[in-house]
Amino acid sequence: MATTEASQRAIGAQNPGRGAAPTRRGFLGSVAAGWVLFATGAGAGLLGCVRFLFPNVLFEPPSSFKAGLPADYGMGVDERFKESNGAWLVHVPSDPLSGRSGVDGIYALSTTCTHLGCIPNWLAADQKFKCPCHGSGFRMSGMNFEGPAPRPLERFRIVRTDDGQILVDKSQKFQWEKQQWPSPEAYLKV
Ligand code: FES
């Protein structure tokens, strides 16, 4: 019997871990690993909850904006709302394309190119809008005349508020190819 125990101890010494009972250190290590896994899972769940409560929201500029008084606008293209609101306000003495020959007024042009959506630049020396992406050109009226743009720039609804200011409403657009430019709210008589 003593010989058998001695030989088992010898085998254990040659093969540590084989058939050995779990040590206290190993047990504590397993518990710690479990807690790490639990904490990681809980953290991921908490992050998911936070993202659910505060989802990624794309903040876009409001669809309508006040643009001051008509008297603030000299003749020609005004770019003060190009960057902030995506609109040019154009003051002209006459607009035959909308049926307002000889009628002093203002219209609001969209700054979105009708080809693939880039933003053209107003070239005052050439009196045209020129798109930097593929070279489309538009007259001051918004009419396309060169490059791949298939149709004119769109116009936004433009009206006067109770306090006499200009209100541009981008939620309503007027398209020349749909004969919408003559619409009463596509041109503000001043
Ligand atoms: S996006 Fe303006 S010409 Fe292509």
PDB file of C-alpha atoms and ligand atoms in Angstrom:
ATOM      1  CA  MET A   1       0.000   0.000   0.000  1.00  0.00           C
ATOM      2  CA  ALA A   2       2.734   2.423   0.927  1.00  0.00           C
ATOM      3  CA  THR A   3       4.453   1.515  -2.254  1.00  0.00           C
ATOM      4  CA  THR A   4       1.349   2.347  -4.278  1.00  0.00           C
ATOM      5  CA  GLU A   5       0.966   5.817  -2.690  1.00  0.00           C
ATOM      6  CA  ALA A   6       4.628   6.542  -3.252  1.00  0.00           C
ATOM      7  CA  SER A   7       4.375   5.583  -6.895  1.00  0.00           C
ATOM      8  CA  GLN A   8       1.246   7.778  -7.367  1.00  0.00           C
ATOM      9  CA  ARG A   9       3.092  10.745  -5.834  1.00  0.00           C
ATOM     10  CA  ALA A  10       5.948  10.083  -8.226  1.00  0.00           C
ATOM     11  CA  ILE A  11       3.554  10.051 -11.197  1.00  0.00           C
ATOM     12  CA  GLY A  12       1.948  13.297  -9.983  1.00  0.00           C
ATOM     13  CA  ALA A  13       5.337  14.960  -9.734  1.00  0.00           C
ATOM     14  CA  GLN A  14       6.162  13.970 -13.314  1.00  0.00           C
ATOM     15  CA  ASN A  15       2.735  15.164 -14.651  1.00  0.00           C
ATOM     16  CA  PRO A  16       1.741  18.252 -12.735  1.00  0.00           C
ATOM     17  CA  GLY A  17      -1.920  19.118 -13.193  1.00  0.00           C
ATOM     18  CA  ARG A  18      -2.861  15.637 -14.286  1.00  0.00           C
ATOM     19  CA  GLY A  19      -5.427  14.431 -11.874  1.00  0.00           C
ATOM     20  CA  ALA A  20      -4.571  17.274  -9.495  1.00  0.00           C
ATOM     21  CA  ALA A  21      -7.360  19.039  -7.604  1.00  0.00           C
ATOM     22  CA  PRO A  22      -8.078  22.718  -8.644  1.00  0.00           C
ATOM     23  CA  THR A  23      -5.972  25.175  -6.685  1.00  0.00           C
ATOM     24  CA  ARG A  24      -7.294  28.255  -4.847  1.00  0.00           C
ATOM     25  CA  ARG A  25      -5.424  30.553  -7.259  1.00  0.00           C
ATOM     26  CA  GLY A  26      -6.997  28.865 -10.264  1.00  0.00           C
ATOM     27  CA  PHE A  27     -10.437  29.180  -8.779  1.00  0.00           C
ATOM     28  CA  LEU A  28      -9.977  32.912  -8.093  1.00  0.00           C
ATOM     29  CA  GLY A  29      -8.678  33.396 -11.629  1.00  0.00           C
ATOM     30  CA  SER A  30     -11.806  31.796 -13.085  1.00  0.00           C
ATOM     31  CA  VAL A  31     -14.034  34.006 -10.950  1.00  0.00           C
ATOM     32  CA  ALA A  32     -12.152  37.125 -12.056  1.00  0.00           C
ATOM     33  CA  ALA A  33     -12.430  36.123 -15.728  1.00  0.00           C
ATOM     34  CA  GLY A  34     -16.151  35.585 -15.253  1.00  0.00           C
ATOM     35  CA  TRP A  35     -16.561  39.043 -13.767  1.00  0.00           C
ATOM     36  CA  VAL A  36     -14.627  40.595 -16.645  1.00  0.00           C
ATOM     37  CA  LEU A  37     -16.904  38.873 -19.149  1.00  0.00           C
ATOM     38  CA  PHE A  38     -19.975  39.951 -17.197  1.00  0.00           C
ATOM     39  CA  ALA A  39     -18.783  43.557 -16.968  1.00  0.00           C
ATOM     40  CA  THR A  40     -18.005  43.635 -20.705  1.00  0.00           C
ATOM     41  CA  GLY A  41     -21.445  42.328 -21.552  1.00  0.00           C
ATOM     42  CA  ALA A  42     -23.150  44.737 -19.166  1.00  0.00           C
ATOM     43  CA  GLY A  43     -21.153  47.652 -20.606  1.00  0.00           C
ATOM     44  CA  ALA A  44     -22.161  46.733 -24.144  1.00  0.00           C
ATOM     45  CA  GLY A  45     -25.798  46.487 -23.079  1.00  0.00           C
ATOM     46  CA  LEU A  46     -25.635  49.872 -21.362  1.00  0.00           C
ATOM     47  CA  LEU A  47     -24.081  51.427 -24.456  1.00  0.00           C
ATOM     48  CA  GLY A  48     -26.893  49.985 -26.553  1.00  0.00           C
ATOM     49  CA  CYS A  49     -29.466  51.521 -24.199  1.00  0.00           C
ATOM     50  CA  VAL A  50     -27.769  54.924 -24.381  1.00  0.00           C
ATOM     51  CA  ARG A  51     -27.679  54.782 -28.184  1.00  0.00           C
ATOM     52  CA  PHE A  52     -31.348  53.842 -28.173  1.00  0.00           C
ATOM     53  CA  LEU A  53     -32.212  56.811 -25.956  1.00  0.00           C
ATOM     54  CA  PHE A  54     -30.010  59.209 -27.916  1.00  0.00           C
ATOM     55  CA  PRO A  55     -30.067  57.947 -31.525  1.00  0.00           C
ATOM     56  CA  ASN A  56     -27.910  59.453 -34.250  1.00  0.00           C
ATOM     57  CA  VAL A  57     -30.027  62.303 -35.507  1.00  0.00           C
ATOM     58  CA  LEU A  58     -29.119  64.266 -38.595  1.00  0.00           C
ATOM     59  CA  PHE A  59     -29.777  67.892 -37.802  1.00  0.00           C
ATOM     60  CA  GLU A  60     -30.741  69.722 -40.948  1.00  0.00           C
ATOM     61  CA  PRO A  61     -31.381  73.419 -41.288  1.00  0.00           C
ATOM     62  CA  PRO A  62     -35.055  74.359 -40.949  1.00  0.00           C
ATOM     63  CA  SER A  63     -37.041  74.104 -44.140  1.00  0.00           C
ATOM     64  CA  SER A  64     -38.198  77.716 -43.957  1.00  0.00           C
ATOM     65  CA  PHE A  65     -36.406  80.864 -42.928  1.00  0.00           C
ATOM     66  CA  LYS A  66     -36.940  84.589 -42.742  1.00  0.00           C
ATOM     67  CA  ALA A  67     -34.723  86.521 -45.100  1.00  0.00           C
ATOM     68  CA  GLY A  68     -35.175  90.131 -44.077  1.00  0.00           C
ATOM     69  CA  LEU A  69     -36.991  92.892 -45.895  1.00  0.00           C
ATOM     70  CA  PRO A  70     -37.192  93.218 -49.687  1.00  0.00           C
ATOM     71  CA  ALA A  71     -35.528  96.617 -49.328  1.00  0.00           C
ATOM     72  CA  ASP A  72     -32.409  94.792 -48.073  1.00  0.00           C
ATOM     73  CA  TYR A  73     -31.852  93.356 -51.543  1.00  0.00           C
ATOM     74  CA  GLY A  74     -30.166  95.153 -54.366  1.00  0.00           C
ATOM     75  CA  MET A  75     -30.553  93.920 -57.925  1.00  0.00           C
ATOM     76  CA  GLY A  76     -28.888  90.604 -58.743  1.00  0.00           C
ATOM     77  CA  VAL A  77     -27.906  87.429 -56.929  1.00  0.00           C
ATOM     78  CA  ASP A  78     -27.666  87.555 -53.156  1.00  0.00           C
ATOM     79  CA  GLU A  79     -25.562  84.801 -51.597  1.00  0.00           C
ATOM     80  CA  ARG A  80     -26.089  85.447 -47.886  1.00  0.00           C
ATOM     81  CA  PHE A  81     -28.209  82.285 -47.489  1.00  0.00           C
ATOM     82  CA  LYS A  82     -26.244  80.024 -49.808  1.00  0.00           C
ATOM     83  CA  GLU A  83     -24.226  78.215 -47.137  1.00  0.00           C
ATOM     84  CA  SER A  84     -26.696  78.299 -44.268  1.00  0.00           C
ATOM     85  CA  ASN A  85     -29.915  77.559 -46.111  1.00  0.00           C
ATOM     86  CA  GLY A  86     -29.085  76.373 -49.608  1.00  0.00           C
ATOM     87  CA  ALA A  87     -30.795  79.236 -51.400  1.00  0.00           C
ATOM     88  CA  TRP A  88     -29.916  82.249 -53.506  1.00  0.00           C
ATOM     89  CA  LEU A  89     -32.294  85.174 -53.473  1.00  0.00           C
ATOM     90  CA  VAL A  90     -32.387  86.879 -56.830  1.00  0.00           C
ATOM     91  CA  HIS A  91     -33.810  90.349 -57.298  1.00  0.00           C
ATOM     92  CA  VAL A  92     -34.709  91.158 -60.897  1.00  0.00           C
ATOM     93  CA  PRO A  93     -36.629  93.985 -62.584  1.00  0.00           C
ATOM     94  CA  SER A  94     -38.433  91.510 -64.782  1.00  0.00           C
ATOM     95  CA  ASP A  95     -38.852  87.740 -65.094  1.00  0.00           C
ATOM     96  CA  PRO A  96     -40.328  86.732 -68.466  1.00  0.00           C
ATOM     97  CA  LEU A  97     -39.744  83.017 -67.783  1.00  0.00           C
ATOM     98  CA  SER A  98     -42.329  83.131 -65.007  1.00  0.00           C
ATOM     99  CA  GLY A  99     -44.673  85.424 -66.938  1.00  0.00           C
ATOM    100  CA  ARG A 100     -43.667  88.542 -64.974  1.00  0.00           C
ATOM    101  CA  SER A 101     -42.292  90.760 -67.694  1.00  0.00           C
ATOM    102  CA  GLY A 102     -41.671  94.196 -66.246  1.00  0.00           C
ATOM    103  CA  VAL A 103     -42.566  93.088 -62.698  1.00  0.00           C
ATOM    104  CA  ASP A 104     -39.897  93.936 -60.123  1.00  0.00           C
ATOM    105  CA  GLY A 105     -39.507  90.923 -57.833  1.00  0.00           C
ATOM    106  CA  ILE A 106     -37.462  88.348 -55.971  1.00  0.00           C
ATOM    107  CA  TYR A 107     -37.300  84.584 -56.380  1.00  0.00           C
ATOM    108  CA  ALA A 108     -35.457  81.991 -54.301  1.00  0.00           C
ATOM    109  CA  LEU A 109     -33.273  79.578 -56.249  1.00  0.00           C
ATOM    110  CA  SER A 110     -32.136  76.220 -54.917  1.00  0.00           C
ATOM    111  CA  THR A 111     -28.352  75.837 -54.750  1.00  0.00           C
ATOM    112  CA  THR A 112     -28.587  72.138 -55.671  1.00  0.00           C
ATOM    113  CA  CYS A 113     -27.347  71.311 -59.157  1.00  0.00           C
ATOM    114  CA  THR A 114     -29.972  69.318 -61.063  1.00  0.00           C
ATOM    115  CA  HIS A 115     -27.327  66.986 -62.464  1.00  0.00           C
ATOM    116  CA  LEU A 116     -25.977  65.132 -59.418  1.00  0.00           C
ATOM    117  CA  GLY A 117     -26.528  67.544 -56.569  1.00  0.00           C
ATOM    118  CA  CYS A 118     -23.300  69.547 -56.274  1.00  0.00           C
ATOM    119  CA  ILE A 119     -23.435  73.220 -55.352  1.00  0.00           C
ATOM    120  CA  PRO A 120     -22.677  75.629 -58.200  1.00  0.00           C
ATOM    121  CA  ASN A 121     -20.900  78.951 -57.784  1.00  0.00           C
ATOM    122  CA  TRP A 122     -22.238  82.297 -58.859  1.00  0.00           C
ATOM    123  CA  LEU A 123     -19.791  83.884 -61.297  1.00  0.00           C
ATOM    124  CA  ALA A 124     -20.766  87.540 -61.323  1.00  0.00           C
ATOM    125  CA  ALA A 125     -18.391  88.419 -64.163  1.00  0.00           C
ATOM    126  CA  ASP A 126     -20.043  85.820 -66.414  1.00  0.00           C
ATOM    127  CA  GLN A 127     -23.521  86.323 -64.960  1.00  0.00           C
ATOM    128  CA  LYS A 128     -24.020  82.596 -64.529  1.00  0.00           C
ATOM    129  CA  PHE A 129     -23.980  79.799 -61.980  1.00  0.00           C
ATOM    130  CA  LYS A 130     -21.258  77.265 -62.735  1.00  0.00           C
ATOM    131  CA  CYS A 131     -21.187  73.797 -61.197  1.00  0.00           C
ATOM    132  CA  PRO A 132     -17.665  72.714 -60.197  1.00  0.00           C
ATOM    133  CA  CYS A 133     -18.408  68.998 -60.528  1.00  0.00           C
ATOM    134  CA  HIS A 134     -19.196  68.451 -64.215  1.00  0.00           C
ATOM    135  CA  GLY A 135     -19.395  71.957 -65.615  1.00  0.00           C
ATOM    136  CA  SER A 136     -23.118  72.605 -65.864  1.00  0.00           C
ATOM    137  CA  GLY A 137     -24.024  76.255 -66.307  1.00  0.00           C
ATOM    138  CA  PHE A 138     -27.229  78.032 -65.311  1.00  0.00           C
ATOM    139  CA  ARG A 139     -28.443  81.530 -66.123  1.00  0.00           C
ATOM    140  CA  MET A 140     -29.419  83.941 -63.358  1.00  0.00           C
ATOM    141  CA  SER A 141     -32.988  82.749 -63.851  1.00  0.00           C
ATOM    142  CA  GLY A 142     -31.889  79.216 -62.994  1.00  0.00           C
ATOM    143  CA  MET A 143     -32.253  78.022 -66.596  1.00  0.00           C
ATOM    144  CA  ASN A 144     -29.661  75.401 -67.588  1.00  0.00           C
ATOM    145  CA  PHE A 145     -27.742  76.132 -70.785  1.00  0.00           C
ATOM    146  CA  GLU A 146     -24.482  74.134 -70.736  1.00  0.00           C
ATOM    147  CA  GLY A 147     -23.138  70.875 -69.347  1.00  0.00           C
ATOM    148  CA  PRO A 148     -25.006  67.727 -68.331  1.00  0.00           C
ATOM    149  CA  ALA A 149     -27.677  69.255 -66.046  1.00  0.00           C
ATOM    150  CA  PRO A 150     -30.972  68.022 -67.524  1.00  0.00           C
ATOM    151  CA  ARG A 151     -33.197  70.809 -66.216  1.00  0.00           C
ATOM    152  CA  PRO A 152     -33.135  74.247 -64.569  1.00  0.00           C
ATOM    153  CA  LEU A 153     -32.476  74.912 -60.905  1.00  0.00           C
ATOM    154  CA  GLU A 154     -35.579  74.699 -58.752  1.00  0.00           C
ATOM    155  CA  ARG A 155     -37.225  77.682 -57.113  1.00  0.00           C
ATOM    156  CA  PHE A 156     -38.552  77.729 -53.556  1.00  0.00           C
ATOM    157  CA  ARG A 157     -41.778  79.182 -52.265  1.00  0.00           C
ATOM    158  CA  ILE A 158     -41.264  82.824 -51.350  1.00  0.00           C
ATOM    159  CA  VAL A 159     -43.870  84.958 -49.562  1.00  0.00           C
ATOM    160  CA  ARG A 160     -44.057  87.914 -47.220  1.00  0.00           C
ATOM    161  CA  THR A 161     -44.786  87.497 -43.502  1.00  0.00           C
ATOM    162  CA  ASP A 162     -47.115  89.694 -41.438  1.00  0.00           C
ATOM    163  CA  ASP A 163     -44.157  91.829 -40.368  1.00  0.00           C
ATOM    164  CA  GLY A 164     -43.210  92.478 -43.980  1.00  0.00           C
ATOM    165  CA  GLN A 165     -40.208  90.157 -44.097  1.00  0.00           C
ATOM    166  CA  ILE A 166     -39.415  87.673 -46.815  1.00  0.00           C
ATOM    167  CA  LEU A 167     -40.131  84.055 -45.906  1.00  0.00           C
ATOM    168  CA  VAL A 168     -38.503  81.327 -47.967  1.00  0.00           C
ATOM    169  CA  ASP A 169     -40.160  77.926 -47.653  1.00  0.00           C
ATOM    170  CA  LYS A 170     -37.956  75.153 -49.001  1.00  0.00           C
ATOM    171  CA  SER A 171     -40.564  72.471 -48.408  1.00  0.00           C
ATOM    172  CA  GLN A 172     -42.354  73.693 -51.523  1.00  0.00           C
ATOM    173  CA  LYS A 173     -40.448  73.726 -54.801  1.00  0.00           C
ATOM    174  CA  PHE A 174     -41.379  74.988 -58.227  1.00  0.00           C
ATOM    175  CA  GLN A 175     -39.960  73.350 -61.332  1.00  0.00           C
ATOM    176  CA  TRP A 176     -39.790  75.112 -64.699  1.00  0.00           C
ATOM    177  CA  GLU A 177     -40.270  71.867 -66.681  1.00  0.00           C
ATOM    178  CA  LYS A 178     -43.567  71.363 -64.870  1.00  0.00           C
ATOM    179  CA  GLN A 179     -44.674  74.914 -65.732  1.00  0.00           C
ATOM    180  CA  GLN A 180     -44.602  75.845 -62.026  1.00  0.00           C
ATOM    181  CA  TRP A 181     -42.531  79.028 -62.144  1.00  0.00           C
ATOM    182  CA  PRO A 182     -45.590  81.236 -62.857  1.00  0.00           C
ATOM    183  CA  SER A 183     -47.163  80.056 -59.573  1.00  0.00           C
ATOM    184  CA  PRO A 184     -48.122  83.015 -57.340  1.00  0.00           C
ATOM    185  CA  GLU A 185     -45.761  81.958 -54.525  1.00  0.00           C
ATOM    186  CA  ALA A 186     -42.749  81.295 -56.746  1.00  0.00           C
ATOM    187  CA  TYR A 187     -42.073  85.007 -57.201  1.00  0.00           C
ATOM    188  CA  LEU A 188     -42.354  87.836 -54.703  1.00  0.00           C
ATOM    189  CA  LYS A 189     -43.397  91.143 -56.194  1.00  0.00           C
ATOM    190  CA  VAL A 190     -41.635  94.030 -54.499  1.00  0.00           C
TER     191      VAL A 190
HETATM  192  S1  FES B   1     -23.422  67.835 -60.264  1.00  0.00           S
HETATM  193 FE1  FES B   1     -23.444  69.727 -61.266  1.00  0.00          FE
HETATM  194  S2  FES B   1     -22.748  69.297 -63.250  1.00  0.00           S
HETATM  195 FE2  FES B   1     -22.757  67.377 -62.265  1.00  0.00          FE
END
